[in-house]
Short mmCIF file of C-alpha atoms and ligand atoms in Angstrom, two decimals:
data_model
loop_
_atom_site.label_atom_id
_atom_site.label_comp_id
_atom_site.label_asym_id
_atom_site.label_seq_id
_atom_site.Cartn_x
_atom_site.Cartn_y
_atom_site.Cartn_z
CA MET A 1 22.34 -8.64 -18.87
CA ASN A 2 20.47 -11.89 -19.40
CA LEU A 3 21.84 -14.71 -17.28
CA GLY A 4 19.24 -17.23 -18.46
CA PHE A 5 17.43 -17.18 -15.14
CA PRO A 6 15.71 -14.14 -13.67
CA LEU A 7 17.52 -12.64 -10.69
CA PHE A 8 14.95 -9.85 -10.49
CA PRO A 9 11.32 -9.57 -11.51
CA GLU A 10 10.64 -7.28 -14.41
CA GLN A 11 10.47 -3.53 -13.73
CA ALA A 12 6.90 -2.88 -14.74
CA SER A 13 5.84 0.16 -12.71
CA THR A 14 7.07 3.73 -12.17
CA MET A 15 8.04 2.71 -8.64
CA ALA A 16 10.17 -0.29 -9.65
CA PRO A 17 13.31 1.62 -10.87
CA LYS A 18 13.18 3.89 -7.79
CA VAL A 19 13.01 0.95 -5.37
CA ASP A 20 15.73 -0.94 -7.27
CA ALA A 21 18.06 2.07 -7.31
CA LEU A 22 17.89 2.27 -3.49
CA LEU A 23 18.37 -1.48 -3.18
CA PHE A 24 21.44 -1.44 -5.46
CA PHE A 25 22.85 1.48 -3.49
CA LEU A 26 22.43 -0.51 -0.21
CA VAL A 27 24.03 -3.56 -1.77
CA ALA A 28 26.95 -1.45 -3.13
CA VAL A 29 27.58 0.17 0.28
CA SER A 30 27.47 -3.25 1.95
CA VAL A 31 29.83 -4.83 -0.57
CA PHE A 32 32.27 -1.89 -0.22
CA PHE A 33 32.43 -2.15 3.58
CA VAL A 34 32.50 -5.91 3.74
CA THR A 35 35.45 -5.95 1.30
CA LEU A 36 37.24 -3.09 3.09
CA ILE A 37 36.88 -4.71 6.54
CA PHE A 38 37.79 -8.17 5.26
CA PHE A 39 41.08 -7.00 3.76
CA MET A 40 41.89 -4.69 6.66
CA ILE A 41 41.46 -7.55 9.18
CA ILE A 42 43.97 -9.66 7.18
CA PHE A 43 46.36 -6.69 6.66
CA PHE A 44 46.39 -5.65 10.34
CA ALA A 45 46.59 -9.22 11.59
CA VAL A 46 49.79 -9.65 9.62
CA LYS A 47 51.23 -6.15 10.20
CA TYR A 48 50.68 -6.07 13.98
CA ARG A 49 51.25 -9.71 14.77
CA ARG A 50 53.14 -10.55 17.94
CA ARG A 51 56.80 -10.85 17.05
CA ALA A 52 58.35 -11.84 20.37
CA GLU A 53 57.25 -13.61 23.59
CA ASP A 54 57.90 -10.54 25.75
CA GLU A 55 56.45 -7.97 23.33
CA ARG A 56 54.10 -5.38 24.93
CA PRO A 57 52.16 -3.09 22.60
CA ARG A 58 52.58 0.66 22.95
CA PRO A 59 49.55 2.16 24.78
CA ILE A 60 47.30 4.34 22.56
CA GLU A 61 45.65 7.48 24.01
CA GLY A 62 43.14 7.95 21.18
CA ALA A 63 42.95 9.99 18.02
CA PHE A 64 40.43 12.79 18.11
CA TRP A 65 40.05 13.49 14.38
CA LEU A 66 40.05 9.84 13.47
CA GLU A 67 37.18 9.23 15.93
CA VAL A 68 35.29 12.30 14.61
CA PHE A 69 35.69 10.92 11.08
CA TRP A 70 34.42 7.44 11.79
CA SER A 71 31.46 8.81 13.72
CA LEU A 72 30.36 11.44 11.21
CA MET A 73 30.99 9.37 8.09
CA PRO A 74 28.53 6.55 8.99
CA PHE A 75 26.06 9.16 10.26
CA GLY A 76 26.12 10.95 6.92
CA LEU A 77 25.81 7.71 5.03
CA THR A 78 22.83 6.45 7.11
CA MET A 79 21.15 9.83 6.73
CA VAL A 80 21.48 9.51 2.94
CA ILE A 81 19.81 6.08 3.16
CA PHE A 82 17.10 7.39 5.53
CA VAL A 83 16.20 10.46 3.39
CA TRP A 84 16.28 8.47 0.16
CA GLY A 85 14.07 5.71 1.67
CA ALA A 86 11.66 8.26 3.18
CA ILE A 87 11.18 9.96 -0.17
CA ILE A 88 10.28 6.64 -1.81
CA PHE A 89 8.04 5.69 1.16
CA VAL A 90 6.09 8.95 0.93
CA ASP A 91 5.81 8.48 -2.84
CA ILE A 92 4.36 4.94 -2.41
CA PHE A 93 1.70 6.23 -0.03
CA SER A 94 0.73 9.41 -1.93
CA PRO A 95 -1.56 8.41 -4.79
CA PRO A 96 -2.22 11.09 -7.42
CA ASN A 97 -5.71 12.62 -7.29
CA ASP A 98 -6.66 11.34 -10.72
CA ALA A 99 -5.94 7.71 -9.88
CA LEU A 100 -8.43 5.10 -11.00
CA GLU A 101 -9.80 3.54 -7.84
CA ILE A 102 -10.33 -0.23 -7.55
CA GLY A 103 -11.67 -2.08 -4.53
CA ILE A 104 -9.83 -5.20 -3.38
CA VAL A 105 -11.20 -7.70 -0.88
CA GLY A 106 -8.97 -10.51 0.31
CA ARG A 107 -10.31 -13.70 1.88
CA GLN A 108 -9.18 -17.23 2.56
CA TRP A 109 -8.06 -17.86 -0.16
CA MET A 110 -8.70 -15.50 -2.99
CA TRP A 111 -8.45 -11.92 -4.18
CA LYS A 112 -11.62 -10.17 -5.29
CA ALA A 113 -11.45 -6.98 -7.30
CA GLN A 114 -14.23 -4.54 -8.07
CA HIS A 115 -13.94 -1.79 -10.67
CA PRO A 116 -15.78 1.54 -10.45
CA GLU A 117 -17.73 0.64 -13.57
CA GLY A 118 -19.07 -2.43 -11.78
CA GLN A 119 -16.90 -5.20 -13.26
CA ARG A 120 -15.71 -7.77 -10.79
CA GLU A 121 -12.97 -10.35 -11.05
CA ILE A 122 -11.34 -13.00 -8.88
CA ASN A 123 -7.57 -13.58 -8.68
CA GLU A 124 -7.16 -11.29 -11.67
CA LEU A 125 -6.82 -7.57 -11.90
CA HIS A 126 -7.06 -5.79 -15.24
CA VAL A 127 -5.57 -2.28 -15.32
CA PRO A 128 -4.68 0.18 -18.05
CA VAL A 129 -1.03 0.95 -18.73
CA ARG A 130 0.41 4.44 -17.97
CA GLN A 131 -2.51 5.33 -15.71
CA PRO A 132 -2.24 5.67 -11.92
CA VAL A 133 -4.34 3.05 -10.17
CA LYS A 134 -5.27 3.22 -6.49
CA LEU A 135 -6.37 0.11 -4.60
CA MET A 136 -8.64 0.37 -1.61
CA MET A 137 -8.12 -2.89 0.17
CA THR A 138 -9.64 -4.81 3.04
CA SER A 139 -10.02 -8.41 4.22
CA GLU A 140 -13.06 -10.47 5.11
CA ASP A 141 -11.21 -12.68 7.56
CA VAL A 142 -7.53 -12.65 8.47
CA ILE A 143 -4.48 -10.57 7.54
CA HIS A 144 -3.38 -11.01 3.93
CA ASP A 145 -0.77 -9.11 2.01
CA PHE A 146 -1.09 -7.82 -1.54
CA PHE A 147 2.30 -8.30 -3.22
CA LEU A 148 3.20 -7.30 -6.76
CA PRO A 149 6.91 -8.11 -7.28
CA ALA A 150 7.06 -6.60 -10.81
CA PHE A 151 5.74 -3.34 -9.41
CA ARG A 152 7.96 -3.54 -6.23
CA LEU A 153 4.89 -3.04 -4.07
CA LYS A 154 3.58 -4.83 -1.04
CA GLN A 155 0.90 -3.85 1.42
CA ASP A 156 -0.86 -5.68 4.25
CA VAL A 157 -4.60 -6.24 3.77
CA LEU A 158 -6.32 -6.09 7.13
CA PRO A 159 -9.72 -7.11 8.42
CA GLY A 160 -11.76 -4.24 9.81
CA ARG A 161 -10.08 -1.34 8.01
CA TYR A 162 -8.83 -0.12 4.67
CA THR A 163 -5.27 0.06 3.53
CA SER A 164 -4.35 1.41 0.12
CA LEU A 165 -1.69 1.13 -2.51
CA TRP A 166 -1.12 2.88 -5.76
CA PHE A 167 0.88 2.13 -8.88
CA GLU A 168 1.32 3.17 -12.46
CA ALA A 169 2.14 0.25 -14.75
CA THR A 170 4.70 1.16 -17.42
CA LYS A 171 4.52 -1.96 -19.62
CA ALA A 172 1.60 -3.97 -20.93
CA GLY A 173 1.84 -7.57 -19.88
CA VAL A 174 0.84 -10.16 -17.28
CA TYR A 175 2.47 -10.04 -13.87
CA PRO A 176 2.11 -12.32 -10.84
CA LEU A 177 0.25 -11.37 -7.73
CA PHE A 178 0.97 -13.10 -4.42
CA CYS A 179 -0.32 -13.15 -0.87
CA ALA A 180 2.72 -12.37 1.22
CA GLU A 181 1.32 -12.96 4.72
CA TYR A 182 0.74 -16.52 6.00
CA CYS A 183 -3.06 -16.79 6.18
CA GLY A 184 -3.81 -20.49 6.55
CA THR A 185 -3.62 -23.77 4.72
CA GLN A 186 -4.02 -22.47 1.20
CA HIS A 187 -1.88 -19.37 1.67
CA SER A 188 0.60 -20.46 -0.97
CA GLY A 189 -2.24 -20.89 -3.43
CA MET A 190 -3.59 -17.36 -2.86
CA THR A 191 -2.07 -16.08 -6.06
CA GLY A 192 -3.33 -14.23 -9.07
CA ARG A 193 -2.20 -12.10 -11.94
CA VAL A 194 -2.32 -8.50 -12.89
CA VAL A 195 -3.07 -7.92 -16.58
CA VAL A 196 -1.82 -4.58 -17.81
CA LEU A 197 -3.56 -3.54 -21.07
CA GLU A 198 -3.17 -0.72 -23.53
CA PRO A 199 -5.86 1.91 -22.86
CA ALA A 200 -7.97 0.93 -25.90
CA GLU A 201 -7.83 -2.75 -24.99
CA PHE A 202 -8.68 -1.93 -21.37
CA GLU A 203 -11.78 -0.04 -22.55
CA LYS A 204 -12.75 -3.07 -24.59
CA TRP A 205 -12.23 -5.34 -21.59
CA LEU A 206 -14.31 -3.00 -19.42
CA SER A 207 -17.27 -2.98 -21.79
CA GLY A 208 -17.26 -6.78 -22.17
CA GLY A 209 -19.00 -8.59 -19.31
CA ALA A 210 -20.36 -5.41 -17.83
CA THR A 211 -23.00 -5.89 -15.17
CA GLY A 212 -24.70 -2.68 -16.33
CA MET A 213 -24.43 -1.07 -12.91
CA SER A 214 -21.51 0.94 -11.62
CA MET A 215 -20.16 0.54 -8.10
CA ALA A 216 -21.84 3.81 -7.12
CA GLU A 217 -25.19 2.66 -8.57
CA LEU A 218 -24.90 -0.67 -6.76
CA GLY A 219 -24.17 1.32 -3.62
CA GLU A 220 -27.23 3.50 -4.19
CA SER A 221 -29.52 0.49 -4.47
CA LEU A 222 -28.06 -0.91 -1.23
CA PHE A 223 -28.56 2.49 0.35
CA GLN A 224 -32.29 2.26 -0.56
CA ARG A 225 -32.63 -1.44 0.36
CA PHE A 226 -31.18 -1.01 3.85
CA GLY A 227 -33.37 2.04 4.43
CA CYS A 228 -30.42 4.36 4.97
CA ALA A 229 -32.20 7.10 3.02
CA ALA A 230 -34.95 7.27 5.65
CA CYS A 231 -32.57 8.98 8.10
CA HIS A 232 -29.79 10.29 5.88
CA ARG A 233 -31.84 12.65 3.72
CA ALA A 234 -30.12 15.24 1.63
CA THR A 235 -32.17 17.99 3.25
CA GLY A 236 -30.27 17.59 6.52
CA THR A 237 -33.43 18.03 8.64
CA SER A 238 -33.71 14.28 9.25
CA GLN A 239 -32.54 12.08 12.14
CA GLY A 240 -29.18 11.41 10.57
CA PRO A 241 -26.67 13.78 9.02
CA SER A 242 -26.90 14.36 5.26
CA LEU A 243 -24.27 12.49 3.28
CA ALA A 244 -24.27 14.92 0.32
CA GLY A 245 -20.85 16.42 -0.11
CA LEU A 246 -19.61 14.51 2.96
CA PHE A 247 -16.68 12.60 1.50
CA GLY A 248 -13.29 14.14 2.23
CA LYS A 249 -14.79 16.79 4.52
CA THR A 250 -13.96 17.43 8.15
CA VAL A 251 -16.68 16.21 10.48
CA GLU A 252 -17.24 17.61 13.97
CA LEU A 253 -18.05 14.97 16.55
CA GLN A 254 -19.91 15.12 19.85
CA GLN A 255 -16.77 14.87 21.92
CA GLY A 256 -15.58 18.11 20.33
CA ILE A 257 -12.95 16.42 18.13
CA THR A 258 -12.96 16.33 14.39
CA VAL A 259 -12.31 13.56 11.87
CA THR A 260 -11.90 13.42 8.10
CA ALA A 261 -14.71 11.59 6.35
CA ASP A 262 -12.60 9.04 4.51
CA GLU A 263 -13.14 5.40 3.59
CA ASN A 264 -12.21 4.13 7.07
CA TYR A 265 -14.56 6.63 8.79
CA ILE A 266 -17.52 5.66 6.61
CA ARG A 267 -16.79 1.95 7.06
CA GLU A 268 -16.66 2.33 10.83
CA SER A 269 -19.89 4.33 10.84
CA ILE A 270 -21.66 1.43 9.08
CA ILE A 271 -20.19 -1.36 11.21
CA ASP A 272 -19.93 0.46 14.53
CA PRO A 273 -22.18 3.55 14.27
CA ARG A 274 -21.73 4.55 17.92
CA ALA A 275 -17.97 4.84 17.75
CA LYS A 276 -18.15 8.38 16.36
CA ILE A 277 -21.34 10.43 16.72
CA VAL A 278 -21.64 13.56 14.63
CA ALA A 279 -22.24 16.67 16.80
CA GLY A 280 -25.93 17.49 17.11
CA TYR A 281 -27.18 13.94 16.44
CA GLN A 282 -28.33 11.08 18.64
CA PRO A 283 -26.67 7.63 18.74
CA ILE A 284 -29.69 5.87 17.27
CA MET A 285 -28.25 4.23 14.17
CA PRO A 286 -28.21 0.40 14.35
CA THR A 287 -25.14 -1.51 13.37
CA PHE A 288 -24.99 -3.24 10.01
CA LYS A 289 -22.27 -5.60 11.12
CA GLY A 290 -22.82 -9.00 9.55
CA LEU A 291 -25.55 -7.66 7.26
CA VAL A 292 -23.31 -6.09 4.63
CA SER A 293 -20.38 -7.73 2.91
CA GLU A 294 -17.06 -5.94 2.47
CA GLU A 295 -17.81 -5.58 -1.23
CA ALA A 296 -21.19 -4.01 -0.44
CA ILE A 297 -19.50 -1.52 1.91
CA LEU A 298 -17.10 -0.56 -0.87
CA GLN A 299 -20.13 0.03 -3.14
CA ILE A 300 -21.86 2.20 -0.53
CA ILE A 301 -18.66 4.20 -0.09
CA ALA A 302 -18.48 4.65 -3.87
CA TYR A 303 -22.10 5.95 -3.74
CA ILE A 304 -21.33 8.37 -0.91
CA LYS A 305 -18.26 9.57 -2.84
CA SER A 306 -20.42 10.12 -5.92
CA LEU A 307 -22.61 12.42 -3.82
CA SER A 308 -19.61 14.69 -3.44
CA ALA A 309 -18.85 14.89 -7.13
CA PRO A 310 -21.88 16.51 -8.77
CA GLU A 311 -20.06 16.79 -12.11
CA ARG A 312 -19.90 12.99 -12.25
CA LYS A 313 -23.41 11.76 -12.03
CA PRO A 314 -23.50 8.12 -10.78
CA SER A 315 -26.43 7.28 -13.09
CA GLN A 316 -24.47 8.18 -16.23
CA ARG A 317 -21.52 6.38 -17.73
CU1 LIG B 1 -3.77 -14.60 2.09
CU2 LIG B 1 -1.60 -15.50 2.62
#
């Protein structure tokens, strides 16, 4: 149905029809009950109106089965909404393992994107169609919010930690990107666009304007420049734990607890190295707070990840 003006953004991701179906169900349930209650108020107001000055209504004791019905019926209905919503929620936050990973850094007032191959862009995000894409997002300053209406996705972008989002675009095209969290004077101007390309065109876009170095390679050069390699040697006999094969593993800490070596853990270990000390090591690592940009941290994480995937050598493309 084309009304001449768009009531809804295009459905351009695998998530969009699922989110819309739930929304339409909620609207249908609301319309049904609003209509029912509206007409029943009028009907009962007329039917049970006071007919005489001395009229006293007959006292009502209660109706057991009627009360059971109007308690259980809304309960069942809200459970349907809850389970349906929970399934979509879990889906939104469970990226497939083969997702293409792109780093996003928000700041007042722009969006910066960084592809694994090394390409960077500002206020634009080029992605291939029919391919799951996972965004690893953080902010340099205040809270922003990455909002893609055509994909029915929205996620806060926070300073000091990573949040992520994944999508699979279903249609090639250009879709708007907004910041959906008030973040200062130019908040309304913190917009961009997502360009969804056919796989062949995406490859062409990737190869044009290439910096020559992948994110992992850039991360490796930072790793050398900051002298990380002096302590974090692959042999494991050095002053710091080896980082080879670290990503995604469970790490045992001094306090006897364990953590998973994910993006947030590695980021924290760079910015605040004493927050979590690996069992058997001394808290001697200096902080790199203020010395590395958020984009550089994403590159170092990409390098550390590449150390866990021997089949994908970071030096080869
Ligand atoms: Cu960034 Cu609003």
